Every structure is written in structure tokens, then in C-alpha cells.
Coordinates of C-alpha atoms and ligand atoms in Angstrom, one line a residue:
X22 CA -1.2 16.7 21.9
X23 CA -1.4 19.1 18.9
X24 CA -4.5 20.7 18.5
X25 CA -3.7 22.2 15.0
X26 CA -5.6 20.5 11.8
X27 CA -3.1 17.7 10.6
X28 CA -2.6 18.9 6.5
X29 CA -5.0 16.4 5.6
X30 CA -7.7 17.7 8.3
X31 CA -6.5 21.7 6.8
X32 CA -7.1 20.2 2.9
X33 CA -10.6 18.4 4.2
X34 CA -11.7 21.6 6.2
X35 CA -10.7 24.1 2.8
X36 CA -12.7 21.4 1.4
X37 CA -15.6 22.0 3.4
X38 CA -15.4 25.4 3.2
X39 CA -15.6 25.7 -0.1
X40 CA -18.3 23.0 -0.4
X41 CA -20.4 25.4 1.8
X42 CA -19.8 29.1 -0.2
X43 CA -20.7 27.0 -3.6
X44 CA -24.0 25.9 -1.7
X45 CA -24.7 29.0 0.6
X46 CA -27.6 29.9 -1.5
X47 CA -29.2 26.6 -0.8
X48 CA -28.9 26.6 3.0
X49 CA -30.6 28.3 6.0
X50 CA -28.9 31.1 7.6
X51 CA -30.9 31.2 11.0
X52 CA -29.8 32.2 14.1
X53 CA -30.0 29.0 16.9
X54 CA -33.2 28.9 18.6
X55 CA -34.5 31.5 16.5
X56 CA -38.3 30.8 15.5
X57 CA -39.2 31.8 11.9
X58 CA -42.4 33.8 11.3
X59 CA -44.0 30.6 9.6
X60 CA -43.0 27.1 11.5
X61 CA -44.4 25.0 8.2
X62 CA -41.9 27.0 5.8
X63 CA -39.1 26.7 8.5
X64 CA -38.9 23.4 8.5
X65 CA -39.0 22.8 4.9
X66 CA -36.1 25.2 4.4
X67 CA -34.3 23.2 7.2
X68 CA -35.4 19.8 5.0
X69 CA -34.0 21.4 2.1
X70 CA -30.9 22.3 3.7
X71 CA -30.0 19.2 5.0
X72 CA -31.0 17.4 1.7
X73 CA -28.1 19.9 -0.3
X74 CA -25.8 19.2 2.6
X75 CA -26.1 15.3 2.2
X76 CA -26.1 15.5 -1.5
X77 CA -22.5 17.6 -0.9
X78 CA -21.3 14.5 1.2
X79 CA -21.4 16.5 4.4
X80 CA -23.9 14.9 6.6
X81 CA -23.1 11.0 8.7
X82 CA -19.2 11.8 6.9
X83 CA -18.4 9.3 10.2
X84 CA -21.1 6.5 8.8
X85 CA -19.8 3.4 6.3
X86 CA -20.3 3.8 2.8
X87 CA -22.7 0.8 2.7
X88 CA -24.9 2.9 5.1
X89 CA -25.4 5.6 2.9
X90 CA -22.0 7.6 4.8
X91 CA -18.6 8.5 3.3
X92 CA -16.7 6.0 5.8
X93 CA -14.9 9.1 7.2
X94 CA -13.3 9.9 10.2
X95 CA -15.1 11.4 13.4
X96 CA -12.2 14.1 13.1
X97 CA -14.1 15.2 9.8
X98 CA -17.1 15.0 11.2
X99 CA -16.1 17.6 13.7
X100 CA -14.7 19.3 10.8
X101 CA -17.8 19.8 9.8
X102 CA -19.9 20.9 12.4
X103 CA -17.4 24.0 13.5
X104 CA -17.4 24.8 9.9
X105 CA -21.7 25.0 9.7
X106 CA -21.1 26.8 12.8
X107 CA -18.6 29.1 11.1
X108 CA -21.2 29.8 7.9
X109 CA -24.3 30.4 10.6
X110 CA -25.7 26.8 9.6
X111 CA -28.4 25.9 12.2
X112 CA -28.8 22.3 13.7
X113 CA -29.6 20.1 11.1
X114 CA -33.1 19.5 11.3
X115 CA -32.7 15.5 11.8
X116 CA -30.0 15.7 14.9
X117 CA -31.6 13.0 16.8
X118 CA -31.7 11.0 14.0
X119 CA -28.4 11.5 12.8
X120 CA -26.4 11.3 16.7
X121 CA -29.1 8.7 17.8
X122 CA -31.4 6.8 15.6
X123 CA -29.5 6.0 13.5
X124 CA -26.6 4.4 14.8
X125 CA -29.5 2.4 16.8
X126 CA -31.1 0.9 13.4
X127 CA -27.0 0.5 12.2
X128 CA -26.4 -1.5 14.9
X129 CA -29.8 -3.4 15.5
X130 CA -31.6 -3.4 12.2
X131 CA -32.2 -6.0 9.9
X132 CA -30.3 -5.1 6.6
X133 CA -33.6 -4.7 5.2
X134 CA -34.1 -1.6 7.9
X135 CA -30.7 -0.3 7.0
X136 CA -31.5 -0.3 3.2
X137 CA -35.3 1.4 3.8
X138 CA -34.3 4.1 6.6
X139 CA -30.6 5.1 6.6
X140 CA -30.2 7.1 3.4
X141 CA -33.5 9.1 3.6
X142 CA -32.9 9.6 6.9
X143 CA -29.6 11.5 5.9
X144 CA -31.1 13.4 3.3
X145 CA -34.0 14.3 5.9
X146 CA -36.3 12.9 3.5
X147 CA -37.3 11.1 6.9
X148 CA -36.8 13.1 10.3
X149 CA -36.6 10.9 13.2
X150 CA -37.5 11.1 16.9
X151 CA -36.5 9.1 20.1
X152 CA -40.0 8.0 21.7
X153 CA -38.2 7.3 25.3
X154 CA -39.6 9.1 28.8
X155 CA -42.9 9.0 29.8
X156 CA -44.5 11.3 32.4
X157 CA -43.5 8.5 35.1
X158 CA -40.2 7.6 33.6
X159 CA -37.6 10.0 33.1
X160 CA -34.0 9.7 34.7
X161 CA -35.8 5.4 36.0
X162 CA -36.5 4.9 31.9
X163 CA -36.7 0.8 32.5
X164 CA -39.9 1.6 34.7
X165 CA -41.8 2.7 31.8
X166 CA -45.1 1.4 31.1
X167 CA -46.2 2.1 27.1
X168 CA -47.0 -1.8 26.3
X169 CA -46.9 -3.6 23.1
X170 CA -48.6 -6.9 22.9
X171 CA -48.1 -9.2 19.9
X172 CA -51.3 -9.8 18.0
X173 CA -50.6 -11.7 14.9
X174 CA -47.6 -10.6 12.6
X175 CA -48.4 -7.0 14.3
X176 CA -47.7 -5.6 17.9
X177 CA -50.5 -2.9 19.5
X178 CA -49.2 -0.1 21.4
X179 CA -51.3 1.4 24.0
X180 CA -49.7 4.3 26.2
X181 CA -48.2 7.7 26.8
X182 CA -44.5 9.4 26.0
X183 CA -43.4 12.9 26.9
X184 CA -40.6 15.6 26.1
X185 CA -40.2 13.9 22.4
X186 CA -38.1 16.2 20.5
X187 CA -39.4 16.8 17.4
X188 CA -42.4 14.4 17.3
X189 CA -44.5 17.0 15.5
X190 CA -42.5 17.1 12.2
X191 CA -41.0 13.5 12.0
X192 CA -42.1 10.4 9.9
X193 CA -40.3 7.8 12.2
X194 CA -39.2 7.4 15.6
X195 CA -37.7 4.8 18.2
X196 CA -39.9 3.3 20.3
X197 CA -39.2 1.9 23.5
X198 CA -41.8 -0.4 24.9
X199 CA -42.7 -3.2 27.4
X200 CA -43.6 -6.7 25.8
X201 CA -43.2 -8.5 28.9
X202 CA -44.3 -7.7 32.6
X203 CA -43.5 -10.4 33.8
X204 CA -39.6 -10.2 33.8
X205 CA -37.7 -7.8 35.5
X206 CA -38.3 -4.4 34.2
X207 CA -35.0 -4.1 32.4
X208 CA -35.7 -7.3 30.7
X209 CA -39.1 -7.1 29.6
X210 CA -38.5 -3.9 26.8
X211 CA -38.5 -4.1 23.0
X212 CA -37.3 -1.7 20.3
X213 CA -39.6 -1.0 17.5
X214 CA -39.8 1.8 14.7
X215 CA -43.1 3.4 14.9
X216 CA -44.4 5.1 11.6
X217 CA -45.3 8.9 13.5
X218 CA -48.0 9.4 10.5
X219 CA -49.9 5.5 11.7
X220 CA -53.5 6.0 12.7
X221 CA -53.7 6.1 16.5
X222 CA -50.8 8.5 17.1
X223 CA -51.0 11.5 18.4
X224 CA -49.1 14.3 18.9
X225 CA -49.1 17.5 20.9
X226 CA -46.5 19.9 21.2
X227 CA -45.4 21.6 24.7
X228 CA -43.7 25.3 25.1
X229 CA -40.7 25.8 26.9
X230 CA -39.5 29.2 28.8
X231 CA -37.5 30.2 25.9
X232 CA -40.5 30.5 23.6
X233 CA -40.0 27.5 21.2
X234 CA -42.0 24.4 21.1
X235 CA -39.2 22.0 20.3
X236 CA -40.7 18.9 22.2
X237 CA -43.8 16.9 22.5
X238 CA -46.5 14.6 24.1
X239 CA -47.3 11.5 22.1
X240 CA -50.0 9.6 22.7
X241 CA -50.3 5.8 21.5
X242 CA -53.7 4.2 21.0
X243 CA -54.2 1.0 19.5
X244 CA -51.3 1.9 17.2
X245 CA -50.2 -1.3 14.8
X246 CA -46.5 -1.9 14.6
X247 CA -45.5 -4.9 11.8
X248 CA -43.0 -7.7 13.3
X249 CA -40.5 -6.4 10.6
X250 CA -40.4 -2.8 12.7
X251 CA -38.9 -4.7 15.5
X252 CA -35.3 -3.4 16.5
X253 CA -33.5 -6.3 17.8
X254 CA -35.0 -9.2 19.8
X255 CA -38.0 -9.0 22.1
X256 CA -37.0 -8.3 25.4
X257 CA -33.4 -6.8 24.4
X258 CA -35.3 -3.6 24.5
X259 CA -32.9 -2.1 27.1
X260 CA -29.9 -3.1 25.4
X261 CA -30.8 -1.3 22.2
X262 CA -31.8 2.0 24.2
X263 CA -28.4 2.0 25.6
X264 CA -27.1 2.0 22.3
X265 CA -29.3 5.0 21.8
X266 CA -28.3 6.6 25.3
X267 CA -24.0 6.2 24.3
X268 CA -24.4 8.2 20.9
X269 CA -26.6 10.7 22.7
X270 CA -24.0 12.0 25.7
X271 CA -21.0 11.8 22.5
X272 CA -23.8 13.8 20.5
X273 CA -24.5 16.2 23.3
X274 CA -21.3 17.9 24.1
X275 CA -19.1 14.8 24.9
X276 CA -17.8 15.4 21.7
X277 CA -16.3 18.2 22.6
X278 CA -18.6 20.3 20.3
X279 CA -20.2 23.2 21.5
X280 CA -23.3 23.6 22.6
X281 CA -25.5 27.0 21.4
X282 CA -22.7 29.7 21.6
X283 CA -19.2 29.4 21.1
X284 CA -16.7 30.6 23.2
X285 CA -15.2 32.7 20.2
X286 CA -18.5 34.5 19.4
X287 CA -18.2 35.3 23.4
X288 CA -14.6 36.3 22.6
X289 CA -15.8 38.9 20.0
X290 CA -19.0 40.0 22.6
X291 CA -16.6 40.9 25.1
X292 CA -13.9 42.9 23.0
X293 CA -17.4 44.5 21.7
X294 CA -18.7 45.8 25.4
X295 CA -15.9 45.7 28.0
X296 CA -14.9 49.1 26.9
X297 CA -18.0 50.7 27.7
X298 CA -18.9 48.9 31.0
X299 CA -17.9 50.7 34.2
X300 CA -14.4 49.4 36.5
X301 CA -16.4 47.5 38.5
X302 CA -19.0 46.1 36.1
X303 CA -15.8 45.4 33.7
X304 CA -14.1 43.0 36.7
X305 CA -16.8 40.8 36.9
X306 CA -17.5 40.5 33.5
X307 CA -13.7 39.8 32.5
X308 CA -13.9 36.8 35.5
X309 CA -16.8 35.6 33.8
X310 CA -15.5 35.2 30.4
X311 CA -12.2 34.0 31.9
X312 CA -13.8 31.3 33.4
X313 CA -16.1 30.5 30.9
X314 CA -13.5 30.4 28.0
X315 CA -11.3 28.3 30.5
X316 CA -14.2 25.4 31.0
X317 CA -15.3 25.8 26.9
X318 CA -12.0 25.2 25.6
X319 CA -11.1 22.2 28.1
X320 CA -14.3 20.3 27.3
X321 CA -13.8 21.1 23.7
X322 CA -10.3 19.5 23.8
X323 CA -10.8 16.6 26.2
X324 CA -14.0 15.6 23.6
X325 CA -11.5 15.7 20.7
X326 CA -9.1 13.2 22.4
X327 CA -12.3 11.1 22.9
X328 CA -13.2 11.5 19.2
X329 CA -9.6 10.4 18.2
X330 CA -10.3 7.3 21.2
X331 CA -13.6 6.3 19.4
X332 CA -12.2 6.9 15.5
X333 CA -9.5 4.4 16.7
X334 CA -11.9 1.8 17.6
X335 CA -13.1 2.3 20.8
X336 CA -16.9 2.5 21.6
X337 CA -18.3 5.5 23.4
X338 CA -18.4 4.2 27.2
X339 CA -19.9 6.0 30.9
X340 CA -16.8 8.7 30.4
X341 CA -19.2 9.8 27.5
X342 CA -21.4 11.0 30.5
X343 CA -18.5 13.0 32.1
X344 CA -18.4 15.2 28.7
X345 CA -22.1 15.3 28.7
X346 CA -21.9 16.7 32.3
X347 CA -19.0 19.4 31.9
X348 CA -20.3 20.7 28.1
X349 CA -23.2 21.5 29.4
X350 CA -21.7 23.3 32.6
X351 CA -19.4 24.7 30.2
X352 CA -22.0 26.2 28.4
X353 CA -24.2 27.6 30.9
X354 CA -21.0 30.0 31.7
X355 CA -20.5 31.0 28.2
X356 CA -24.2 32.1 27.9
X357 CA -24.2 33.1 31.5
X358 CA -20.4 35.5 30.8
X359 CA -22.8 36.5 27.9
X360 CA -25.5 37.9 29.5
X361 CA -23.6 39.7 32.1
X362 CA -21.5 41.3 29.3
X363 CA -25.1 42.6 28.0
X364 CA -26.9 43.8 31.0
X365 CA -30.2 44.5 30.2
X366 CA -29.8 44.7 27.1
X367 CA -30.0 41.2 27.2
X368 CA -33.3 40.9 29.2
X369 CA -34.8 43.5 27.1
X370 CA -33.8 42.6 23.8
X371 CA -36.1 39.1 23.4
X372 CA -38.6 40.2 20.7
X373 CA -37.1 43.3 19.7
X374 CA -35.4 42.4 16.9
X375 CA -32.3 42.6 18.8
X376 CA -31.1 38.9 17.1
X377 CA -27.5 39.1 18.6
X378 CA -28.7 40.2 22.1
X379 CA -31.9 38.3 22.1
X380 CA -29.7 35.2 21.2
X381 CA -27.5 35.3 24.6
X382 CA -30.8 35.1 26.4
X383 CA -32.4 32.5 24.6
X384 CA -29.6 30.9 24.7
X385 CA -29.6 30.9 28.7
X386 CA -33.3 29.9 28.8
X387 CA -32.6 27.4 26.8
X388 CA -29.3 25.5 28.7
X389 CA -31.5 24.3 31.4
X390 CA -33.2 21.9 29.5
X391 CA -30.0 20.1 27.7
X392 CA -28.8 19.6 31.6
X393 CA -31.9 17.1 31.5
X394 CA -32.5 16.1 28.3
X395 CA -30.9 12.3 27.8
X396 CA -29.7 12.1 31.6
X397 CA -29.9 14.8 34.0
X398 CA -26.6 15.9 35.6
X399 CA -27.3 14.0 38.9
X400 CA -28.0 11.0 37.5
X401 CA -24.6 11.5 35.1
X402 CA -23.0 11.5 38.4
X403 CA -24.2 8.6 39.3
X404 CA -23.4 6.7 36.5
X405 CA -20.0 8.4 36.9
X406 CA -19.5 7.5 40.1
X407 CA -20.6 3.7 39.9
X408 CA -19.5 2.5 36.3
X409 CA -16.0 5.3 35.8
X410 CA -15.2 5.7 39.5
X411 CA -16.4 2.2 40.6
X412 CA -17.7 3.4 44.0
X413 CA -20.5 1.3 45.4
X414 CA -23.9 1.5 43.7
X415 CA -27.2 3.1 44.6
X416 CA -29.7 0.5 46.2
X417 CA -31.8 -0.5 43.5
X418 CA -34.8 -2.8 45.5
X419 CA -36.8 -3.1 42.3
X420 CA -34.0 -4.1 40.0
X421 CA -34.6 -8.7 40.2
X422 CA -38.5 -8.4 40.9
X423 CA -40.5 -8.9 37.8
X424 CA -42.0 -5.2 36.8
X425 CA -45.5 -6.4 37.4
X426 CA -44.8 -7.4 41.1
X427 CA -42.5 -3.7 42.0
X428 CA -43.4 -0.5 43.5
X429 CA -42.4 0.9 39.6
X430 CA -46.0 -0.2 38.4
X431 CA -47.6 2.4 40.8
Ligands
FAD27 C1 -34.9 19.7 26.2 C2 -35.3 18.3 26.4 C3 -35.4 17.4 25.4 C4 -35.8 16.1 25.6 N1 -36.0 15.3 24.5 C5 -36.4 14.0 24.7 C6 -36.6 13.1 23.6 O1 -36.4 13.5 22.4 N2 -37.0 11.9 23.8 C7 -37.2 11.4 25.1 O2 -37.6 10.2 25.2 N3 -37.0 12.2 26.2 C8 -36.6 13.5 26.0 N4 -36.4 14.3 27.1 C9 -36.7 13.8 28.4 C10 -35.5 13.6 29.3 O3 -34.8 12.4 28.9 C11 -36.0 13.4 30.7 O4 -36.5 14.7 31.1 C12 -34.9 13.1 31.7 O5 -34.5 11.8 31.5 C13 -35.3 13.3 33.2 O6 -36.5 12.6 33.4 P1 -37.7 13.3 34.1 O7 -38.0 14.6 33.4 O8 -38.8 12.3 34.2 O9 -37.2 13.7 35.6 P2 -37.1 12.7 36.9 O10 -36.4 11.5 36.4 O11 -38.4 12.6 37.5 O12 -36.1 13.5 37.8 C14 -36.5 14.6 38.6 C15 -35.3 15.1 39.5 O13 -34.8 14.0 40.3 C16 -33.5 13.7 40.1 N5 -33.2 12.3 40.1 C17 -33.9 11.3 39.6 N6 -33.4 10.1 39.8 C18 -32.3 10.3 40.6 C19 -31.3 9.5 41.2 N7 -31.3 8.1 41.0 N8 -30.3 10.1 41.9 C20 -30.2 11.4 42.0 N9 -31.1 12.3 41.5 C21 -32.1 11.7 40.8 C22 -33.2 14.2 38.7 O14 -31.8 14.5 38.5 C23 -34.1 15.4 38.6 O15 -33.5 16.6 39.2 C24 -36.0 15.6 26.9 C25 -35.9 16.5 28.0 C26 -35.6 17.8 27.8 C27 -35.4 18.8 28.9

């Protein structure tokens, strides 16, 4: 396998390159995780950015034409995102719905949803969330009890969701619901866009051990959702979600793209502080990096070939899990190499203005969380085992009884 840019991939990323210097007055230049003095102003500047990145042709590169993309390869895509990396480009502000809504609405919508959401939602006219767990379903999602009950040419939707990323700045999310209690609990879910500014919904923001307040509780009372909101048919709910679930393990490191801090910028930390570590201090800290770089670089390269596996036609199956599993591992011992390479420094440096110290540690704080977000690693072992490995699966009592008659109603 060569790993080198193919001279078309070398012209696309000078492309980029340049596309990004001619623009670099336009974008934010933040630090990941940092949290800017004024949230409001942030996340304008973050709109902004990804409105001059999409004008540029660089955000859904991967997405048809007729979807508001540039019918491009996944290769590109990745292009791109090591080369916002490269110019200190944070996340763009609408990830989720980028990696997950959207391919959801591509590939349940009406054409009528694809022609109102898709091409705001790549200018992040329209951020997006993914309205999934509840405080009772996490990792056993189809046990989820937000209900929607058709009332005319509308559905009501009375319940609770929790952990929803980015809930307090978007304008749409998915909605996963159950329409019929009756049916086994897989098969009584529907798929809806909810409008996140529609009277009745309510949103309050949680803070993690890192210091930001990235996710949310959301509250549904009463809310109206039109027929013409509906994502697929009723009851396919749990066949759109999966939809949602694939992109998001490719999204989250089973693309082989990094998640937080590269293993270069840990390359450069290292040939920084080793000097001035003591012999035994220096030891441990050069096994660290060893084996951090050694886990990085293979996730990195097994996600390309499953880039190149997907861009050939393939979909993203369970081995989308296994990447999902080892990126994250991957990077908890390139933040962890990190840290140790910084000492107290580390510890000491969050809210001293110490960005490139205080960025390891977030960065650490913050890993624990993507190990749970969008499947937790034991469960990615599961699916692992049972639907890659094809060992027996786990006993599942509630899975034929209709939702309304199993323990899951509890
Ligand atoms: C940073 C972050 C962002 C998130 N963003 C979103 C979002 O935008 N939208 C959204 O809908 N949700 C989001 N989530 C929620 C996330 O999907 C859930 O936290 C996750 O699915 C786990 O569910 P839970 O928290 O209810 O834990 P539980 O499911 O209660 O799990 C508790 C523990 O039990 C283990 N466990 C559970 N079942 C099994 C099993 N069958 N076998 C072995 N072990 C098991 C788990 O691994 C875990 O250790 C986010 C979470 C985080 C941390």
C-alpha cells in the first residue's frame, strides 16, 4: 500500500492549501476545546467560518453535486481535514451534522427535505443535532421512551433526551422517537426532524470535567412535528438511526482521522522536553510516545484503507466500530505520552494562559467522553464480537415482546 498522495491527491491537497491561506483571514484560529471569552461571538465566528469554507468548496467535498457537495472522493475529504488541522482550523461547528445528519436526511428524506436542509446545513446556515439517548437509554437506545403520537397531519412529542451535543446553538435535530408500543421496541421508532427553535423545547446545557459545556438536556413538551418532518416510514425508526450510528463510528476516528492531538504535534512536544527531563523520567516518556505514535499511525492507516473500501462502493459496516474502538485508544496514549512529557506543567497550566500545555490536559479530560459518545467501547466490543467475529450473541429476553409488555418500560 502506498501511503504517499497519488499526484492528483498532491495537486488537490496544494489546492487546498492554497484555498486556505487566500481565506485565512476569514477563518477561526482556535485552539480544540478552547472556550472563547464570549460563547455568543464564538459560535458566530465558527458559523462564519464554516460558511467561507463551504463557499470555497471545502465542506461535504465527499457529498453528490445534487446534494449541495462536489461529488468528490472520501480521499479528499481527508485531504481536507489534515489540511484544517495543519492551518489550526477547529471542528467545524456543524460536525454532527455534516458526519451524521446529514447522510441520514440523504438517504431517508423526501427530495423535498434534501432540497430545504442539505445546502444550509453545509453552509452552517443550519447547525444540526442528533436527539438520540435518554437518561434511561444510552448504550440499549431501542428501549427509549420519548413518544410521538399522530394527531392530525402533526405528531406531539412528549419526553426527555440527554448528552445532545450541541442542542443549545442548533436550528434542527434528529429525532428518534416511539410511535408504537405495541410492537417490539426496535420496531415501534420513527425518525423525525424536530425544529430546536418550536415552542415546547427546551434546552439546558450540562458541564463536563474539562470545563466546556458541549452537550445538553432537551426537554420535549407537547412539541408539534408536521407529517412532512417524518424521516422514513413510521416504525423504520431503528433503521434510519443505524444509518446515523454507521456515519458516526467512520466520523469518529474510524476514518482514520485523528482525534484532538495529532501524533506529529506529539512528535514536536517531545523533541521540545525530552532533553530537559531527567534519565529516568526521559525512559518512560520515550516508551510513551513510542507506543502512542505506534497505535496513532496504525489506526490512521487502517482508516485510510477503509476510506479507499467505502469510496469504492462499499458501505461503512460493524468493522466501522473496530476503528471507532482503537482511535479512541489511540488517542488516549497520545494525550496521555503528552501529559507525561509535561509533568506538572500540564496539571498546572489549565487557566494560565498556558494554551499549548493547557491543551494536553484538556485534551485528556476530554478523551473519556468520545469513548462513550455514539457507543461505548464495551458495547463496540460486542457488536464486534457478534456481527465481525460472528461469536454467539448476548441474550437479549426483551428483543420479540412488544415494548409495552418488557422489563424496558420500567
Ligand atoms: C461526549 C459525549 C457526547 C454525546 N453526544 C450525544 C449526542 O449528540 N446525541 C445523543 O443522542 N447522545 C449523545 N451522547 C450519549 C451517548 O450516546 C451515550 O452516553 C452512550 O450511548 C452510552 O449510554 P449511557 O450514557 O446511557 O450509558 P449506559 O448505556 O447506561 O452504560 C453504562 C455502562 O454500562 C456498559 N454497558 C451497557 N450495556 C452493556 C452491554 N450490553 N454489555 C457490556 N457493557 C454494557 C457501558 O459500556 C457503560 O460502561 C454523548 C455522550 C458523550 C459522552
Amino acid at each position: 500500500m502506498d501511503f504517499d498522495d497519488t499526484p492528483d491527491e498532491a495537486a488537490y491537497r496544494a489546492r487546498v492549501r492554497d484555498l486556505l491561506a487566500q481565506h485565512a483571514g476569514d477563518l477561526v484560529h482556535l485552539d480544540a476545546g478552547e472556550e472563547a471569552a464570549d460563547a455568543g461571538e464564538q459560535e458566530q465566528a465558527l458559523r462564519r467560518t464554516q460558511r467561507v469554507l463551504a463557499e470555497a468548496g471545502l465542506v461535504g467535498v465527499a457529498w453528490a453535486a445534487e446534494h449541495g457537495g462536489q461529488g468528490g472522493s472520501l480521499a479528499q475529504q481527508a485531504i481536507i481535514g489534515q489540511e484544517l488541522a495543519r492551518a489550526k482550523v477547529p471542528s467545524l461547528i456543524n460536525h454532527i451534522g455534516i458526519g451524521m445528519c446529514g447522510p441520514t436526511v440523504i438517504a431517508h428524506g423526501t427530495p423535498d427535505q434534501h432540497e430545504r436542509y442539505l445546502a444550509r446545513l453545509l453552509r452552517a446556515d443550519d447547525v444540526w443535532c442528533q436527539l438520540f439517548s435518554e437518561p434511561a437509554s444510552g448504550s440499549d437506545l431501542a428501549a427509549l421512551r420519548t413518544t410521538a403520537v399522530r394527531d392530525g397531519d402533526d405528531w406531539v412529542v412528549n419526553g426527555q433526551k440527554v448528552w445532545t451535543t450541541l442542542a443549545h446553538v442548533s436550528d434542527h435535530g434528529i429525532l428518534l422517537t416511539r410511535t408504537d408500543p405495541d410492537r417490539p421496541k426496535h420496531g415501534g421508532l420513527t425518525m423525525f426532524v424536530v425544529d430546536m427553535h418550536a415552542p415546547g423545547v427546551t434546552v439546558r446545557p450540562l458541564r463536563q470535567m474539562g470545563g466546556q459545556s458541549d452537550f445538553n438536556e432537551v426537554f420535549f413538551d407537547d412539541v408539534r412535528i408536521p407529517d412532512t418532518e417524518r424521516l422514513g416510514e413510521p416504525g423504520e425508526g431503528w433503521r434510519v438511526a443505524l444509518t446515523t450510528l454507521l456515519n458516526e463510528r467512520v466520523a469518529v476516528g474510524g476514518g482514520g482521522n485523528d482525534l484532538g492531538l495529532s501524533v506529529e504535534s506529539l512528535a514536536r512536544l517531545a523533541a521540545a522536553k525530552l532533553p530537559g527531563l531527567t534519565a529516568q523520567r526521559q525512559v518512560l516518556a520515550r516508551q510513551a510516545v513510542g507506543r502512542a505514535a505506534v497505535a496513532a499511525l496504525g489506526n490512521r492507516y487502517t482508516g485510510y484503507r477503509r476510506l479507499t473500501a467505502i469510496s469504492q462502493g462499499g458501505l461503512p459496516g460493524p468493522e466501522a466500530s473496530a476503528g471507532k474502538l482503537a482511535g479512541t485508544a489511540a488517542a488516549k496514549l497520545v494525550a496521555d505520552a503528552g501529559v507525561r512529557l509535561l509533568g506538572d506543567d500540564a496539571v498546572f497550566a489549565v487557566g494560565t494562559g498556558d494554551d499549548e500545555a493547557g491543551r494536553w490536559q484538556r485534551n485528556q479530560a476530554w478523551l473519556p467522553g468520545i469513548a462513550i459518545a455514539g457507543g461505548t467501547d464495551e458495547v463496540l466490543r460486542n457488536i464486534i464480537g457478534e456481527r465481525v467475529l460472528g461469536l454467539p450473541p448476548e441474550p437479549r429476553e426483551d428483543k420479540h415482546r412488544p415494548f409495552n409488555a418488557s422489563g424496558s418500560t420500567r
